[in-house]
Coordinates of C-alpha atoms and ligand atoms in Angstrom, one line a residue:
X1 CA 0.0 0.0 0.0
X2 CA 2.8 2.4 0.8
X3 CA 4.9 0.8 -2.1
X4 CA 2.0 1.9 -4.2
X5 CA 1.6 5.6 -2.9
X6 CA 5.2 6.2 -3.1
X7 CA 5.4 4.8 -6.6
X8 CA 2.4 7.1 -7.9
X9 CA 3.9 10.2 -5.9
X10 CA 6.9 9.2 -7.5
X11 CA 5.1 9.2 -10.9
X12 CA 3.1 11.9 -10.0
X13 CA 6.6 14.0 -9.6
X14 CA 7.9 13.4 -13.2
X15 CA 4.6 13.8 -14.7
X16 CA 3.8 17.0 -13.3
X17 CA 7.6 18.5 -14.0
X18 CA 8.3 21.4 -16.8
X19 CA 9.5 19.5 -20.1
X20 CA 12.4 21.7 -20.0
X21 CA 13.5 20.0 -16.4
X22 CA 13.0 16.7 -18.2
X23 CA 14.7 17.3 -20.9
X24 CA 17.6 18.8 -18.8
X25 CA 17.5 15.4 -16.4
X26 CA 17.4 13.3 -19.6
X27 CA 21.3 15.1 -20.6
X28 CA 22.6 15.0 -17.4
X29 CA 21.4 11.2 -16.6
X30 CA 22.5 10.1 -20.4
X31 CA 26.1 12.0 -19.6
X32 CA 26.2 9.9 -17.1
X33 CA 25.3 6.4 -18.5
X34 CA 27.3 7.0 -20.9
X35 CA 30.5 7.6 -19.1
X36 CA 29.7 4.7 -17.1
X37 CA 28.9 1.9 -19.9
X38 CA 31.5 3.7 -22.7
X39 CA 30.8 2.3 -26.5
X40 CA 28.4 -0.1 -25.0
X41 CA 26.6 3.2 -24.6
X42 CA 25.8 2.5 -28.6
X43 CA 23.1 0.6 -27.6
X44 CA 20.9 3.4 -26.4
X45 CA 21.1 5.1 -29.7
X46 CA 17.7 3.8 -31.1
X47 CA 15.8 5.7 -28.2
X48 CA 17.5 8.6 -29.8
X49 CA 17.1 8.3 -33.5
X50 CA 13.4 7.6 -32.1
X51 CA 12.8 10.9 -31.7
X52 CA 15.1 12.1 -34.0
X53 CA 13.0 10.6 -37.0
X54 CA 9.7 11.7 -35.0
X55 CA 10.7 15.2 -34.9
X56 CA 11.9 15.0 -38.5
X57 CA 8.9 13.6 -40.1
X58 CA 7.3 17.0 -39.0
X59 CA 9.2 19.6 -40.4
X60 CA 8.1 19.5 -44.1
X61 CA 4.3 19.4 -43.2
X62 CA 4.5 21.8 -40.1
X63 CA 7.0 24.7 -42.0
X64 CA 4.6 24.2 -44.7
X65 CA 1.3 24.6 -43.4
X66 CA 2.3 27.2 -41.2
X67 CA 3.8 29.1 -43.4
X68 CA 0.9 29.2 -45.8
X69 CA -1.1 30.4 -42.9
X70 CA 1.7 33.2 -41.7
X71 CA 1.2 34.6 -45.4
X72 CA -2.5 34.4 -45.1
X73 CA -3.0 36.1 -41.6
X74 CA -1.0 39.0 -43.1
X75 CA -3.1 40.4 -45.5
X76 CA -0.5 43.2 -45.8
X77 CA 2.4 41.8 -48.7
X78 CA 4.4 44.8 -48.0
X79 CA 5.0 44.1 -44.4
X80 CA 6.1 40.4 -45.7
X81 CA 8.4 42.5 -47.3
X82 CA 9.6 44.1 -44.4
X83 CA 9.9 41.2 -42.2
X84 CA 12.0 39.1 -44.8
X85 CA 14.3 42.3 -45.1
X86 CA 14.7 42.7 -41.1
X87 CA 15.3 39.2 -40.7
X88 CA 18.1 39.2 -43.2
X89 CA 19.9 42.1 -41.7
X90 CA 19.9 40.7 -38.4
X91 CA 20.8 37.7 -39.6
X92 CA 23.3 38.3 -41.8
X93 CA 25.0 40.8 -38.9
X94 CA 24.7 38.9 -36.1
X95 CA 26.9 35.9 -38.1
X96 CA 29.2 38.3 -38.8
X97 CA 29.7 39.5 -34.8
X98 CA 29.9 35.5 -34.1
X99 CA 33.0 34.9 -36.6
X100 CA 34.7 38.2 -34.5
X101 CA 34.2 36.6 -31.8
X102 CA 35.2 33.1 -33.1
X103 CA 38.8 34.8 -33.9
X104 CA 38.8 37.0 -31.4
X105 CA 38.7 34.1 -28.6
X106 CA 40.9 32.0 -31.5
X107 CA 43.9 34.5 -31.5
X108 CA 43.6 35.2 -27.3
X109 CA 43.5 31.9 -26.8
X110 CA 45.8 30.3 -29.2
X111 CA 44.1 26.8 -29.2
X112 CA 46.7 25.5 -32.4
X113 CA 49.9 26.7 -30.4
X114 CA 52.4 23.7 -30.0
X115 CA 50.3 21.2 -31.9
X116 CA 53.0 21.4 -34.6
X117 CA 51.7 19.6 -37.6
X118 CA 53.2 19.5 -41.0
X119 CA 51.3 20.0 -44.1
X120 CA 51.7 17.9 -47.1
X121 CA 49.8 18.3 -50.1
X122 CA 45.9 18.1 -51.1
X123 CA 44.8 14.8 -48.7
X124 CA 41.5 15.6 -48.3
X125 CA 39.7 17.5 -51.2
X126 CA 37.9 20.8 -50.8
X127 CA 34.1 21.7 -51.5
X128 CA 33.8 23.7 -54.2
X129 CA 31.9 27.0 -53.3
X130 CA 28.1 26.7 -55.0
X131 CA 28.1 29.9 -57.3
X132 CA 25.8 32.7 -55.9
X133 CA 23.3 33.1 -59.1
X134 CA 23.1 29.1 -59.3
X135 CA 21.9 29.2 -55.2
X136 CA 19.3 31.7 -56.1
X137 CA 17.9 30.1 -59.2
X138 CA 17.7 27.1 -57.1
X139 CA 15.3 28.5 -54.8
X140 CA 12.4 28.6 -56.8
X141 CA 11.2 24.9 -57.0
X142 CA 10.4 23.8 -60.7
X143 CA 7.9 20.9 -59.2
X144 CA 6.8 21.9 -55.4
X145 CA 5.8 18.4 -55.0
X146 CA 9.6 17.7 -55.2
X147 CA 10.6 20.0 -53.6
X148 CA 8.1 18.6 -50.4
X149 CA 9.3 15.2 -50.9
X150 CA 12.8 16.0 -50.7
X151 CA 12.5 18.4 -48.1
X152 CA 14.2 21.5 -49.7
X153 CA 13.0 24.2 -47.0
X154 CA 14.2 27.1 -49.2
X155 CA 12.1 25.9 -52.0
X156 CA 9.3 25.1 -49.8
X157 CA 9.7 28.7 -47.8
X158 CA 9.4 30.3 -51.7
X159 CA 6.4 27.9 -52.3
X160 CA 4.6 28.2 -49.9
X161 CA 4.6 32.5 -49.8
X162 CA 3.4 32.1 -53.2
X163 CA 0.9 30.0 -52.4
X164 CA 0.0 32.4 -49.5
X165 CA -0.1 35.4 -51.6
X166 CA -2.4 34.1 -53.8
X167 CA -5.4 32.4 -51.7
X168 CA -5.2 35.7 -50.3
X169 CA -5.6 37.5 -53.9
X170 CA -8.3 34.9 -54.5
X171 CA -10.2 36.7 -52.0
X172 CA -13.7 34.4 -51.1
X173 CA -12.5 31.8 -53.6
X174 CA -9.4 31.3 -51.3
X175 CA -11.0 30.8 -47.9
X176 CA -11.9 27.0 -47.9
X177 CA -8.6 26.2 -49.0
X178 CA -7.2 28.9 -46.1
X179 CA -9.4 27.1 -43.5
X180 CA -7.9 23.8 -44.5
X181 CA -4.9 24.8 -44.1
X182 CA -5.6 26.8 -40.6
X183 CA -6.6 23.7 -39.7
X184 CA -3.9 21.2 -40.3
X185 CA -1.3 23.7 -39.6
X186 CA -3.0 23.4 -36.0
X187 CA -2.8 19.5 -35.9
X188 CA 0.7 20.0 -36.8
X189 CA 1.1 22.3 -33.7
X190 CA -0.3 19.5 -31.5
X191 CA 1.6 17.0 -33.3
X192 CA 4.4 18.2 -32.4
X193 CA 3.7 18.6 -28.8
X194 CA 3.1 15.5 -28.4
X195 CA 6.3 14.8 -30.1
X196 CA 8.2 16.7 -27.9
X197 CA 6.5 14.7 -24.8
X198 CA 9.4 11.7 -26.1
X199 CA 11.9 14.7 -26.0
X200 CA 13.4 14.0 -22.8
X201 CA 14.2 9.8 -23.9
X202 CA 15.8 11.0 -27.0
X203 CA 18.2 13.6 -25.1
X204 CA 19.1 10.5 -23.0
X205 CA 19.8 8.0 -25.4
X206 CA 21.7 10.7 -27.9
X207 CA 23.6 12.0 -24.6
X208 CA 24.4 8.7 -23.2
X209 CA 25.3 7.7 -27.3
X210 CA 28.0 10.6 -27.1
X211 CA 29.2 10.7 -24.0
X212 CA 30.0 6.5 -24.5
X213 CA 31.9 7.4 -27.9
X214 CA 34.1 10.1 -26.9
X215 CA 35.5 9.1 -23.6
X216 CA 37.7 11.9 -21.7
X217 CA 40.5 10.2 -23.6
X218 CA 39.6 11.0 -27.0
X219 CA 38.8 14.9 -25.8
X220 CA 42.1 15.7 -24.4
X221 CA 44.3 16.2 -26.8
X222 CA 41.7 19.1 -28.3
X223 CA 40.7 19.9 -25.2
X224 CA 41.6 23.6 -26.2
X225 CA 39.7 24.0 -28.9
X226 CA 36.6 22.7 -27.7
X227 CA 36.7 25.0 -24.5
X228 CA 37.5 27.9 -26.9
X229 CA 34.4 27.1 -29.1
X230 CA 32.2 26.5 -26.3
X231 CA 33.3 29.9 -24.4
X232 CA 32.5 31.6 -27.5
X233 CA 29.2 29.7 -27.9
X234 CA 28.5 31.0 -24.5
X235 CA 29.6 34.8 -24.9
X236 CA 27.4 35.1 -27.9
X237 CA 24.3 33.8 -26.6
X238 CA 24.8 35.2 -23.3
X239 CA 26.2 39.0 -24.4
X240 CA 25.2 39.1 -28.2
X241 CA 21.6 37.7 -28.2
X242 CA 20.8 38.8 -24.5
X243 CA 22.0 42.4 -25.2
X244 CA 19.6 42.5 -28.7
X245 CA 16.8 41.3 -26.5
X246 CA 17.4 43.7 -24.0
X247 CA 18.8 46.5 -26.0
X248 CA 16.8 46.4 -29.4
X249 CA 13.9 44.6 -28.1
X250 CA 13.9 46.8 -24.7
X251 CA 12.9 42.9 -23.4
X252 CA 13.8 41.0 -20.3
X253 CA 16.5 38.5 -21.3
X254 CA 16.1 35.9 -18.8
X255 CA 12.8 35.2 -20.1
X256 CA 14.3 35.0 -23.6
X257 CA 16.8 32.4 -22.1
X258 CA 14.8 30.4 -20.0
X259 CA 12.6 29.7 -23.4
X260 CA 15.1 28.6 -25.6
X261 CA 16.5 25.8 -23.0
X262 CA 13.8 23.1 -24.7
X263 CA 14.9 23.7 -28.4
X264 CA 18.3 24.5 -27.4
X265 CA 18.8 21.3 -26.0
X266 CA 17.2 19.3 -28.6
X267 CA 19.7 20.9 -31.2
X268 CA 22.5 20.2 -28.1
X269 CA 21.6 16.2 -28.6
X270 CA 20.7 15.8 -32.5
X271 CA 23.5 18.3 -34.0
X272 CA 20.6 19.3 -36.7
X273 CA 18.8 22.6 -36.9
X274 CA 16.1 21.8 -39.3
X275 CA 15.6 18.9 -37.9
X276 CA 15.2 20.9 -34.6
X277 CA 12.6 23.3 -36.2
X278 CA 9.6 21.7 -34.8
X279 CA 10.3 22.5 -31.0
X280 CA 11.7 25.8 -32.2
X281 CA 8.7 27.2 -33.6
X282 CA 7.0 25.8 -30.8
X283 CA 9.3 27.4 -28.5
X284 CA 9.1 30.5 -29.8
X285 CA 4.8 30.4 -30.3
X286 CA 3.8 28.7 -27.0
X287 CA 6.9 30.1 -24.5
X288 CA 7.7 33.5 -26.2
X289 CA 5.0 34.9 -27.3
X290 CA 5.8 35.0 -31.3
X291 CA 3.1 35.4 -33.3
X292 CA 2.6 32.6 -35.8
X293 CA 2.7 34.3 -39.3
X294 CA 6.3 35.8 -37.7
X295 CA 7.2 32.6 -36.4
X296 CA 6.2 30.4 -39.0
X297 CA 8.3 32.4 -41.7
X298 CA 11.4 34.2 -39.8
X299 CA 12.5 30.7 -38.0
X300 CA 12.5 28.2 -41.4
X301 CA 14.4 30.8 -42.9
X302 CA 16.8 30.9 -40.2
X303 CA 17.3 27.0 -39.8
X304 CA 18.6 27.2 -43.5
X305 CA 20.6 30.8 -43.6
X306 CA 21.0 31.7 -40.2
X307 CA 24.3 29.5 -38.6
X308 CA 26.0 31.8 -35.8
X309 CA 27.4 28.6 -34.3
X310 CA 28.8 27.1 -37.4
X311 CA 30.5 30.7 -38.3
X312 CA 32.3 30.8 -35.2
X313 CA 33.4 27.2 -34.9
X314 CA 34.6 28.0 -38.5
X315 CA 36.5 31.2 -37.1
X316 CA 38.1 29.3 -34.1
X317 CA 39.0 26.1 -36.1
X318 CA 40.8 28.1 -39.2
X319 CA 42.5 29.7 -36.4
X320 CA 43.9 26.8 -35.0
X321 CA 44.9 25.2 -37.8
X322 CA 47.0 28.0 -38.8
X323 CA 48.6 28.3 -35.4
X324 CA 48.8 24.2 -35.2
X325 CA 51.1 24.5 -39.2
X326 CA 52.7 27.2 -37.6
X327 CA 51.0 29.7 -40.5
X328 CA 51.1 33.2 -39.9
X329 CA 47.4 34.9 -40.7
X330 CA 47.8 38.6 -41.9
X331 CA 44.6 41.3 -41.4
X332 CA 43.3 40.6 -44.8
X333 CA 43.1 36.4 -44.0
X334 CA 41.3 37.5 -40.6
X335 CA 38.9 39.5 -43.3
X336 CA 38.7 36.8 -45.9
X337 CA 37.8 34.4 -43.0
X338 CA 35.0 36.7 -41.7
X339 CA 33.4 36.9 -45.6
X340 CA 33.9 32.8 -46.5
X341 CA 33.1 31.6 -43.4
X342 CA 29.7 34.3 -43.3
X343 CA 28.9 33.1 -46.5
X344 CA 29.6 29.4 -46.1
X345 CA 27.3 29.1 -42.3
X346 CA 24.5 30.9 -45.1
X347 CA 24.9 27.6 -47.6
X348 CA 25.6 25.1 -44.4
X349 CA 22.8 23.0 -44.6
X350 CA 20.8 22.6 -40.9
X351 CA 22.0 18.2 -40.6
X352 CA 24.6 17.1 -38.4
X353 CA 28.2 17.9 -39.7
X354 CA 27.5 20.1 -42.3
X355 CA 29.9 23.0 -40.8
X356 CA 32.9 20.5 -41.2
X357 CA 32.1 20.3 -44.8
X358 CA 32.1 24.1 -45.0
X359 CA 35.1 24.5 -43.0
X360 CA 37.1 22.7 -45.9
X361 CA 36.0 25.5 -48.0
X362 CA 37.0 28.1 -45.8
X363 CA 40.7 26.4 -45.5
X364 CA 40.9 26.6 -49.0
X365 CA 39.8 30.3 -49.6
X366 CA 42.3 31.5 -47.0
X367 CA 45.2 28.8 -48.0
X368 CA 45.5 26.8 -45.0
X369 CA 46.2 23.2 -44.9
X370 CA 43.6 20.4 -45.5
X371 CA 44.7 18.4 -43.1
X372 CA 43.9 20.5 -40.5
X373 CA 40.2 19.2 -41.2
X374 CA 41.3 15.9 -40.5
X375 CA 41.8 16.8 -36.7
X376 CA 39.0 18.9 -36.1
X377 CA 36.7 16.1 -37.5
X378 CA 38.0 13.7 -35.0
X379 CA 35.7 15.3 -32.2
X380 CA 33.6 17.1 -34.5
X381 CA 30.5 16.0 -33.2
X382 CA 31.3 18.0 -29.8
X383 CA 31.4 21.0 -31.4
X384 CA 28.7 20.3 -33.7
X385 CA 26.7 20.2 -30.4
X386 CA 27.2 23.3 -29.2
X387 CA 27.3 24.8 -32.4
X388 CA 23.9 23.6 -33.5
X389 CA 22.7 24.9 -30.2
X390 CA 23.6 28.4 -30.9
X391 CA 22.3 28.4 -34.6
X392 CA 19.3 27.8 -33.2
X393 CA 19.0 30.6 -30.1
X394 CA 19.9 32.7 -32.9
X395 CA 16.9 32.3 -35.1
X396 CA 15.2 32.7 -31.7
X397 CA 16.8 36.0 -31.2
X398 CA 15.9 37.4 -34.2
X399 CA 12.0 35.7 -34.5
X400 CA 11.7 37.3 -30.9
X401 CA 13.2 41.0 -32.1
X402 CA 10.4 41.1 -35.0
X403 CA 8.1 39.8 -33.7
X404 CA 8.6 42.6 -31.3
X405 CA 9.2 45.3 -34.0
X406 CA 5.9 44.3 -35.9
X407 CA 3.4 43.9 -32.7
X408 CA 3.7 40.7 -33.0
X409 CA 5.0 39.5 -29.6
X410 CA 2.3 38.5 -27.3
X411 CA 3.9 39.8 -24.2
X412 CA 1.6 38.2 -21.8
X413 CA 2.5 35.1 -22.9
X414 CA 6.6 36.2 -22.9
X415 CA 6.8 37.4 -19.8
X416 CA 5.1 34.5 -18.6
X417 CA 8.1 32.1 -18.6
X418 CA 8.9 30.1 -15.9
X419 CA 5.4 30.8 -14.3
X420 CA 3.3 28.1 -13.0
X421 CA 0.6 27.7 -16.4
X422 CA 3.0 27.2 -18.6
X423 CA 4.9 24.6 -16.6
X424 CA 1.8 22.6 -16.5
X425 CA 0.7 23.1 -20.2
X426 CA 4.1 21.3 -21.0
X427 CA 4.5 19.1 -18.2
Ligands
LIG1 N1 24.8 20.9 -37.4 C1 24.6 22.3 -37.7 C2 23.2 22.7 -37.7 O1 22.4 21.8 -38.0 C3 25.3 22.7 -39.0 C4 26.8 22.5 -38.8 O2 27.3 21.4 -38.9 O3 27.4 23.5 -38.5 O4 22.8 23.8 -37.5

């Protein structure tokens, strides 16, 4: 009888706790299997790439219903328009404050100094830099239906405004279809919170995955590099994001911080920032207050152009690897870095490793060895963690800043964070 109460007090407790404190307890309890069981820790995986594929089987539906309904709530194209143009600039700025940072920390730091490696030539071969007019072209999808299948988000982002724009030209006409739409675009919002209910086993199994892989052993060595990355993570989420919030958006900051800790630490556990894009918008809709026609358009377009993360990892490790081949950098390297690597996070894909791949042509713009990749890959995934995790507090950043800017920040809802109903809601 006791047994029993203490077993349904004890179920009671984890039931009625914020998914965020779940999710949290599912990192720190998979570090810790891991640690404890090492590779065997491959075992958990599946729990992982459980809700890894859960999460992912809603992007292409939820980005494009709701984005079809963001156009149609705004009646107004202009101020489309002027919420595509914001989101660019602060974008495109705050990438380029993240690679400052990234070589800023890189050259104080000096995580490459006494690694001395020797180059030799062309091991590992570079990507070739996609050319600008081809990337653009590309953007308008030639079959949609493709372009849903395969889950091109640019293509579907330029779709579905299209789409949008017209059923609200269509005037009466349109509406059915609009209410359709309205209406799965809301199943896909419940969809995905129940999705996120499996959030917390997923963080354990991918944790406990990691943590079992890379023992302290394999970390040491680079030990340097990923404390540099990570303190730079860090600084720009805690100064440049939290200053914008508070200083543009005249917002308090916490509450920006305390809602990004779900999607934050989904991206933390599956390294992929599309694939993360369900709990973001969901973040940003249920725990910040974002409107959904700002949400549904400013965050998809960030989870494919916006890549702080990647841009400073990118800074840090070209850093490194000229310090580790002894290679002095002069001011107009440290410039050509800051314009390949902003342009490179903007073509990094959102899928685990896709920064590594970009680094490569970075190192070739700039004339530093191959190689180098070959050493950062090694415990690429750990930086691809934290890395991922800033990408996506970025897109937050900026949903949250126009969404203020355009009156569309429920600030009922924002400065509710933390409090009691939305604990519940989620719990
Ligand atoms: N994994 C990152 C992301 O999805 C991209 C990268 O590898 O830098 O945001």
């Amino acid at each position: 009888m006791i047994d029993a109460t203490m077993e349904q007090n004890r179920s009671g407790f984890w039931r009625n706790l914020a998914l965020w404190k779940k999710i949290l307890i599912g990192m720190a309890l998979g570090m810790l299997v891991g640690i404890v069981m090492g590779p065997d820790a491959e075992l958990l995986k599946p729990l992982g790439t459980l809700f890894v594929n859960a999460i992912k089987m809603l992007i292409v539906p939820l980005v494009f219903c709701s984005l079809v309904v963001g156009v149609t709530s705004m009646q107004d194209t202009r101020q489309l328009g002027r919420i595509g143009l914001k989101s660019l600039v602060l974008y495109m700025a705050t990438t380029a404050v993240a690679i400052t940072i990234g070589l800023g920390m890189g050259s104080v730091f000096m995580p490459g100094e006494g690694v001395n490696m020797v180059a030799s030539d062309g091991a590992i071969a570079a990507k070739e830099a996609p050319a600008m007019v081809q990337t653009l072209l590309d953007m308008i999808p030639k079959n949609p239906i493709s372009a849903l299948a395969a889950g091109n988000i640019l293509q579907i982002i330029v779709f579905a405004l299209g789409l949008g724009i017209a059923l609200n030209l269509c005037g009466d006409k349109g509406r059915p279809a609009v209410a359709m739409f309205e209406s799965l675009a809301e199943a896909m919002y419940k969809m995905t919170e129940l999705v996120m209910k499996l959030a917390p086993y997923g963080v354990f199994g991918l944790m406990a995955w990691v943590a079992g892989k890379y023992g302290i052993e394999i970390l040491l060595p680079l030990i340097k590099v990923i404390a540099v990355v990570y303190l730079c993570c860090v600084i720009h989420v805690l100064v440049v994001y939290t200053g914008m919030i508070s200083l543009i958006g005249r917002l308090n900051p916490v509450r920006y911080l305390k809602g990004l800790v779900n999607p934050a630490a989904v991206a933390f556990t599956t390294t992929s920032s599309s694939g993360t894009l369900p709990a973001t918008i969901k973040a940003a809709q249920q725990e910040l207050g974002v409107s959904k026609g700002i949400s549904s358009f400013v965050l998809p377009l960030g989870a494919t152009i916006n890549m702080d993360g990647t841009a400073l990892y990118q800074g840090v490790c070209a850093l490194f690897i000229a310090q580790a081949f002894g290679i002095d950098l002069e001011l107009s390297d440290y410039l050509l870095i800051i314009m390949t690597s902003t342009l490179a996070s903007i073509g990094t894909a959102g899928v685990p490793g896709a920064g590594l791949i970009m680094l490569s042509l970075v190192l070739t713009t700039v004339g530093l060895p191959m190689e180098g990749l070959a050493i950062v890959a090694g415990i690429d995934r750990i930086l691809d963690m934290a890395r991922t995790s800033v990408n996506v507090c970025g897109d937050l950043a900026v949903s949250v800043l126009v969404g203020k800017s355009e009156g569309e920040l429920d600030t009922t809802i924002y400065d509710r964070i933390g409090g009691s109903a939305k604990e519940t809601e989620f719990g």
